[in-house]
Amino acid sequence: MASTDEIVDQIASFALFADLATPQLERIAHMFEEAVYPEGARVLRQGLSGSAFHIILDGEAAVVIDGDQRATLARGDFFGEVSILLGEAPGADIVASRPLRTLVLSGPQVQPVLLDNPPLMYRMLQAQARRLRNANRWRS
């Protein structure tokens, strides 16, 4: 398990956390747990309960909807936030396409972290807008 200082160093390099100062990063770093998944493991299951927010540290994950791979996620990408924010089951499977290491924030901790760190919330909103734009391009 990574130390708080190691987690701060890791998340500081991700676009999602780019607007947070070191003291802000230190306040949230201790909330994360590290998780490791072998290739082929389903991290989230479409239609079943999802209760955690993940940020990829190493490896890759496939976004699979109804059996079709729609996207690939890699270092610095995140997933699980939509089902937590909406209180709904995940709309996709997230499958480790290579060995995967993530930082995990439990569902109940997500809202307080976002409300206490508006720049983080804004960066997440930007990422969601990009995903929506890309999904719309994919459909046309």
Tab-separated table of C-alpha atoms in Angstrom, residues 129-140:
chain	number	residue	atom	x	y	z
A	129	ALA	CA	-18.373	16.852	-21.053
A	130	ARG	CA	-15.525	15.452	-23.178
A	131	ARG	CA	-16.855	11.922	-22.747
A	132	LEU	CA	-20.337	13.053	-23.779
A	133	ARG	CA	-18.966	14.859	-26.833
A	134	ASN	CA	-16.978	11.780	-27.849
A	135	ALA	CA	-19.985	9.508	-27.330
A	136	ASN	CA	-22.078	11.770	-29.545
A	137	ARG	CA	-19.405	11.673	-32.249
A	138	TRP	CA	-19.308	7.893	-31.995
A	139	ARG	CA	-23.075	7.693	-32.588
A	140	SER	CA	-23.038	9.875	-35.714
